[in-house]
XYZ file of C-alpha atoms in Angstrom:
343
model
C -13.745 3.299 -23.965
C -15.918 0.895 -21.231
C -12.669 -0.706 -20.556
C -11.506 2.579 -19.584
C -14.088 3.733 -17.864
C -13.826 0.392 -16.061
C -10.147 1.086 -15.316
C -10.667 4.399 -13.845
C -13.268 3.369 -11.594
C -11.351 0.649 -10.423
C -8.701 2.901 -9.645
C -10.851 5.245 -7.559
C -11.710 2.690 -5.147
C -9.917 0.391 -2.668
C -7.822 -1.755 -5.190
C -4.677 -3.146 -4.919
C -3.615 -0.411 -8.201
C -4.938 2.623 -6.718
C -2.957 1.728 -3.316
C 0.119 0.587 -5.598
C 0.174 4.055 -6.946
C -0.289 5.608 -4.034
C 2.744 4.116 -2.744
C 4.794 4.736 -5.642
C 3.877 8.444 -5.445
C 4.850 8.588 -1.634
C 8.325 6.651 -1.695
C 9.305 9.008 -5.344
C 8.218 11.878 -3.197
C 10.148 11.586 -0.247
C 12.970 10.802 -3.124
C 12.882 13.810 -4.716
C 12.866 15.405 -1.689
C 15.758 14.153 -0.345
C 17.503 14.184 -3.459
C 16.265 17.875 -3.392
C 17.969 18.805 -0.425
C 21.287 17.072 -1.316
C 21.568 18.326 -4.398
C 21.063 22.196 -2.810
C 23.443 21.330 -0.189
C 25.931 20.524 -2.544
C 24.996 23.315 -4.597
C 25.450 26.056 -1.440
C 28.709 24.547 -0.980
C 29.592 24.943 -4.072
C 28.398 28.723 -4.355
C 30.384 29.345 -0.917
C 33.079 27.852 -2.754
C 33.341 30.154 -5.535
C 32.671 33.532 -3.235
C 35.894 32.122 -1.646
C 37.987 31.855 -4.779
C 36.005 35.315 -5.719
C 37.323 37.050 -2.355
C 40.755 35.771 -2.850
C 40.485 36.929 -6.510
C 39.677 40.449 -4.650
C 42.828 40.099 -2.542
C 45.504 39.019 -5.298
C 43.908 41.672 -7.927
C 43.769 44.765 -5.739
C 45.906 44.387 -2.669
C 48.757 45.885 -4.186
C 47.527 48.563 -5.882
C 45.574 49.508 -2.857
C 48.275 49.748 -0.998
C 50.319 52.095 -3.811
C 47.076 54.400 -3.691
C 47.166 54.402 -0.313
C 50.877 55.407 0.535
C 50.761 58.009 -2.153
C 47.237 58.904 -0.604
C 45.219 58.808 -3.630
C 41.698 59.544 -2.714
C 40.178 58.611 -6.386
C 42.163 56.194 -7.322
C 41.489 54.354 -3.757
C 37.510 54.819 -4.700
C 37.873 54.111 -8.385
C 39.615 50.819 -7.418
C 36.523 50.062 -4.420
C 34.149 50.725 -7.255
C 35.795 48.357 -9.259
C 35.365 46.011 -6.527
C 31.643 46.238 -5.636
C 31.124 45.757 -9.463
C 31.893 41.979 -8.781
C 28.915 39.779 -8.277
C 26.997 39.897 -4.742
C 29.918 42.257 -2.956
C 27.880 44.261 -0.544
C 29.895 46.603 1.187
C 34.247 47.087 1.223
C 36.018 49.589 3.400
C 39.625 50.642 3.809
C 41.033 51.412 7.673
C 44.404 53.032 8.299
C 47.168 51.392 10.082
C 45.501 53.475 12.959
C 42.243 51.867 12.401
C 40.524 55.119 11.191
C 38.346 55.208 8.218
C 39.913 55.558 4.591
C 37.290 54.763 2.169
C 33.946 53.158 2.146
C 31.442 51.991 -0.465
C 28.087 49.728 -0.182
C 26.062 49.300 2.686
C 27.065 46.885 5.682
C 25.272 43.922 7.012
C 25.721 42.149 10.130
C 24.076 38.756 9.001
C 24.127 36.782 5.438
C 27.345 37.852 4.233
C 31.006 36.163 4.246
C 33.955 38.427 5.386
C 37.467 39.169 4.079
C 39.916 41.128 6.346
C 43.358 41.637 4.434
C 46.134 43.801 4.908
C 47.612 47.030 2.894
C 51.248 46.423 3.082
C 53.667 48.367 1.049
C 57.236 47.447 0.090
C 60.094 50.683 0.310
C 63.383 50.635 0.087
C 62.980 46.944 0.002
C 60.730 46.581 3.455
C 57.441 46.067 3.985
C 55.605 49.101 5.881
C 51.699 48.406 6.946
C 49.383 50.974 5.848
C 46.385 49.730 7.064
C 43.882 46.645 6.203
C 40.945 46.033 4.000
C 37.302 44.782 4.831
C 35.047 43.216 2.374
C 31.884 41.921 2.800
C 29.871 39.690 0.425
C 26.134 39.071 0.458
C 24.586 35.335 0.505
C 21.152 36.834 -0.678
C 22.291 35.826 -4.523
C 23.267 32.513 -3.116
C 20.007 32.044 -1.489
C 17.683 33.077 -4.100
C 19.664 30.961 -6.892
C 18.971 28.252 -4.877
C 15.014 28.914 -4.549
C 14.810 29.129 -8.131
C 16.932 25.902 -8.239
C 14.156 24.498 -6.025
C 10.817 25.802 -8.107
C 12.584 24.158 -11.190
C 13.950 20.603 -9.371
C 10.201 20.599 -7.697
C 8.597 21.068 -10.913
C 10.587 18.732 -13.100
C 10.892 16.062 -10.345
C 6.831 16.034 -9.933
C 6.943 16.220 -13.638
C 8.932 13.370 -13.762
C 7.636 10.927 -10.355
C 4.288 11.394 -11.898
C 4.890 10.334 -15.077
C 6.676 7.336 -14.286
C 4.551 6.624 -10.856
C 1.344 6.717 -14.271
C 3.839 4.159 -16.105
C 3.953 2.027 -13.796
C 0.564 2.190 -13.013
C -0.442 1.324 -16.349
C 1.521 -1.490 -16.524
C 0.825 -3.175 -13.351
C -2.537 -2.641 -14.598
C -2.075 -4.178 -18.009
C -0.051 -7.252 -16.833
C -1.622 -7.750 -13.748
C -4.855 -6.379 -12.177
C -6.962 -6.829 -14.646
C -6.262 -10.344 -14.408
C -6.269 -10.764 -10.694
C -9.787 -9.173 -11.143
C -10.622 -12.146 -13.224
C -9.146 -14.359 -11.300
C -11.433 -13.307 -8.202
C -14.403 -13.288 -10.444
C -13.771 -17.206 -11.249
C -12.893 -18.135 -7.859
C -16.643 -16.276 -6.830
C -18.119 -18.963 -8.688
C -15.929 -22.197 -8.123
C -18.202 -23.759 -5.643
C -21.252 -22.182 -7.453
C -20.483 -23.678 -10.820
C -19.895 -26.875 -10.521
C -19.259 -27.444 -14.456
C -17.533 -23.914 -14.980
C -15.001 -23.690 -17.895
C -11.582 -23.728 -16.751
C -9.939 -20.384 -16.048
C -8.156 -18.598 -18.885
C -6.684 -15.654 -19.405
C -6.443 -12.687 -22.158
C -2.572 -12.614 -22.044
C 0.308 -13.908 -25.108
C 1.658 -16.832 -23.824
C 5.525 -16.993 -23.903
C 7.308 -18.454 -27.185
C 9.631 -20.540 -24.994
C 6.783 -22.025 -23.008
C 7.977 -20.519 -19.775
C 5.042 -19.949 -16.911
C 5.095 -17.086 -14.283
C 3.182 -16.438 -11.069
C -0.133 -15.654 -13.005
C 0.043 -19.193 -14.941
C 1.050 -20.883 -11.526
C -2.167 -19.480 -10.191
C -4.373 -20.084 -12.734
C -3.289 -24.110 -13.183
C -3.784 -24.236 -9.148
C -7.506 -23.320 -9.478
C -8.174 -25.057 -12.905
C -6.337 -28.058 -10.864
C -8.752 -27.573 -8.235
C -11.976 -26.781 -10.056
C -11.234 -30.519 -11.415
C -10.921 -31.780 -7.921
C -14.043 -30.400 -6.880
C -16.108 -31.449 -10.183
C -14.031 -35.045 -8.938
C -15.722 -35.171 -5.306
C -19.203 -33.705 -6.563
C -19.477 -36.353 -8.786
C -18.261 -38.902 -6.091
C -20.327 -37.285 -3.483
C -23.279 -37.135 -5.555
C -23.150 -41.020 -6.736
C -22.672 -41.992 -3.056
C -25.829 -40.016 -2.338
C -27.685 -41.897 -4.961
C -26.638 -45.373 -3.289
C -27.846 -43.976 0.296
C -30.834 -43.390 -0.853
C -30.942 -45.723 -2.593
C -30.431 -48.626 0.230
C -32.321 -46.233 2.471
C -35.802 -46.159 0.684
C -35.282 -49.830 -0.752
C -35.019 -50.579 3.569
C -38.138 -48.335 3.719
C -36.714 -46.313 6.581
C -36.536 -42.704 7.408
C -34.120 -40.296 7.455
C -33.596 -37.495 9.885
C -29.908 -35.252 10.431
C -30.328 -32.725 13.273
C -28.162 -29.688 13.722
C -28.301 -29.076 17.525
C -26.979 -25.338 17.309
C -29.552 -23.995 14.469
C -32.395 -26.458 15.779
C -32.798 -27.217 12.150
C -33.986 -31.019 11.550
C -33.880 -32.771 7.419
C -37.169 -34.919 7.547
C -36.165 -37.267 4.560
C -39.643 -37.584 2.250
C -39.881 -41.832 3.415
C -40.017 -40.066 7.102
C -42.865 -38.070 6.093
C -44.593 -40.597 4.027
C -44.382 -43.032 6.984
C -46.488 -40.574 8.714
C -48.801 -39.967 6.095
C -47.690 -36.596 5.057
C -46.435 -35.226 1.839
C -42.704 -33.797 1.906
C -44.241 -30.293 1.645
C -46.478 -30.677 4.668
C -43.874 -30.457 7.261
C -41.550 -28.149 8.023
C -37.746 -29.314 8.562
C -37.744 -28.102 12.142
C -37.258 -29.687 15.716
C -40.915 -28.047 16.457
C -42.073 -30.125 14.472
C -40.748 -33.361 15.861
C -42.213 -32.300 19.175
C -45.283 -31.607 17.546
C -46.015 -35.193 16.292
C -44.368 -37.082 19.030
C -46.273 -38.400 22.124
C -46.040 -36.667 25.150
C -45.211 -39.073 27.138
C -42.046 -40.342 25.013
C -40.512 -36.441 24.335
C -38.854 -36.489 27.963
C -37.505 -40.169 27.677
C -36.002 -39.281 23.667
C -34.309 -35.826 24.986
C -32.698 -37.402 27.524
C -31.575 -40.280 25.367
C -30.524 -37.307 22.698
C -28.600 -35.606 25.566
C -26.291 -38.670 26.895
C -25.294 -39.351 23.463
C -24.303 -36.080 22.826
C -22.086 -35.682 26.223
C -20.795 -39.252 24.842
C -22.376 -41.197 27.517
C -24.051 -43.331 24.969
C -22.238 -44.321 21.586
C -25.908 -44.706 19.605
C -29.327 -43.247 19.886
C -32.093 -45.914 19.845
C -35.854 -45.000 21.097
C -39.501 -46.613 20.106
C -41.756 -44.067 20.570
C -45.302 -43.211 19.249
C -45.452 -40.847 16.550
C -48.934 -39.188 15.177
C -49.780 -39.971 11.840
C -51.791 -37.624 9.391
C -54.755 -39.378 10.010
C -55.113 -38.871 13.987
C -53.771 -42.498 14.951
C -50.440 -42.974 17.091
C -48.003 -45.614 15.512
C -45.082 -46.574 17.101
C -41.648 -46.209 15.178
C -37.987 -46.736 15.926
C -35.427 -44.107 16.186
C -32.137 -44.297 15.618
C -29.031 -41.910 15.901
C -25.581 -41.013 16.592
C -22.949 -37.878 16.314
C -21.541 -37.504 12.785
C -19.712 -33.750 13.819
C -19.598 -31.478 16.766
C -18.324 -27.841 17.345
């Protein structure tokens, strides 16, 4: 369960999973919806389709026999037949004209909009000619067309959220199992790769593969174990080369002092204190406090020594000045310098 409840909040903030399934959820959705809209436009055309094949249905079942009714002038049997007709699915109004254009027969109610139209003919065959009685107009309405496909819509919608969220979760999951949780260890270890100088190399909580075969992950985690040893390498080699300059240094008996210009920050070494008088506690690692200590008449000379070898002017830094020692007596010392690094 704290795993979990680690996972979830994870999730709810700004990492790389919670963005991943963001993204998954906004390309399936503008899927679906595209696939949405296809799949009703094919689905209307289809529907148009069959009121087509319906309407011609109409025409090839009841053409002739409207036209018999009609030449005999059968009033019922011309309704019983229109009846017949409006019983078919989504017809919405059918009328009979003469061959004068006056009204026969009428059934349904008509509608300018949303329907498709037939117009056919009533044509009779006597005495082995064809006489024209008139013509038939049928109208079918759309509106079952239109609300099959909204409840083709509700139920796509449904399924296909159903369905994107589901697998958009899957995915989730397993990004989650395979690979966030290590990259979150892996940017845990790499907080403390300077800080730890004699860390344990990075491993992590994964099966490793039968046939010895390394992906990304393993790539990254033999880079940093690679360079966690190269660091531990030059810490070692920095710190032994340390020992033998102070070493030489203190057996010399001189002073040390490394000046960052920008912060104003100056390392007294503890011989340079001592050669004052002072303990390494006593002073504070500051330029204030070189200009405390040094004689008055010497500061102006050293800054303006200190300022031509900074412009490059002068390759070294070399000044005997008087310095005041703990005790209240001057002694005079002498300084030496030059640029290591500059910004």
């Amino acid at each position: 369960m704290p795993s979990l409840r680690n996972w979830i909040t994870t999730l709810s903030g700004h990492s790389i999973g919670r963005r991943f399934a963001i993204l998954i959820l906004i390309f399936s959705s503008v899927v679906t919806l595209f696939s949405t809209a296809l799949q009703l436009g094919l689905d209307y055309r289809h529907d148009v389709e069959d009121i087509d094949t319906q309407l011609a249905q109409i025409r090839a079942s009841y053409s002739d026999s409207l036209a018999s009714s009609l030449w005999n002038t059968s009033t019922k049997d011309i309704e019983l037949q229109l009846q017949g007709i409006m019983r078919q699915p989504d017809v919405q109004y059918i009328e009979i004209l003469s061959e004068q254009n006056q009204l026969v027969s009428k059934i349904g109610t008509p509608r300018s909009s949303g329907v498709i139209r037939l117009e056919f003919p009533l044509n009779y065959r006597h005495r082995q000619s064809l006489v024209y009685l008139g013509k038939v107009h049928a109208m079918v309405s759309l509106d079952g067309v239109y609300q099959r496909l909204k409840d083709k819509v509700v139920v796509i919608l449904i399924t296909q959220t159903i369905k994107t969220f589901l697998v958009s979760l899957f995915i989730l999951v397993l990004f989650q199992l395979l690979v966030g949780r290590h990259l979150s260890k892996i940017a845990s270890y790499s907080d403390r790769l300077f800080a730890d100088q004699k860390g344990q190399p990075l491993t992590l909580e994964r099966k490793a593969d039968k046939a010895g075969h390394s992906d990304e992950l393993d790539h990254v985690v033999a880079a940093l174990n690679a360079m966690q040893q190269r660091l531990n390498d030059s810490f070692l080699h920095l710190q032994e080369s340390e020992s033998r300059w102070k070493f030489a240094l203190e057996g010399a008996g001189d002073g040390v002092w490394d000046f960052n210009v920008k912060s104003g920050e100056v390392l007294y070494s503890r011989r340079w204190k001592e050669m004052l008088g002072y303990s390494n506690e006593e002073l504070a690692n500051h330029l204030d406090t070189y200009k405390a200590l040094a004689h008055p008449d010497d500061l102006a000379k050293a800054f303006k020594l200190l300022e031509a070898n900074f412009e490059g002017r002068e390759k070294f830094y070399t000044i005997e000045q008087r310095m005041l020692c703990k005790d209240g007596h001057w002694k005079w010392v002498m300084a030496r310098g030059m640029v290591v690094a500059q910004d």
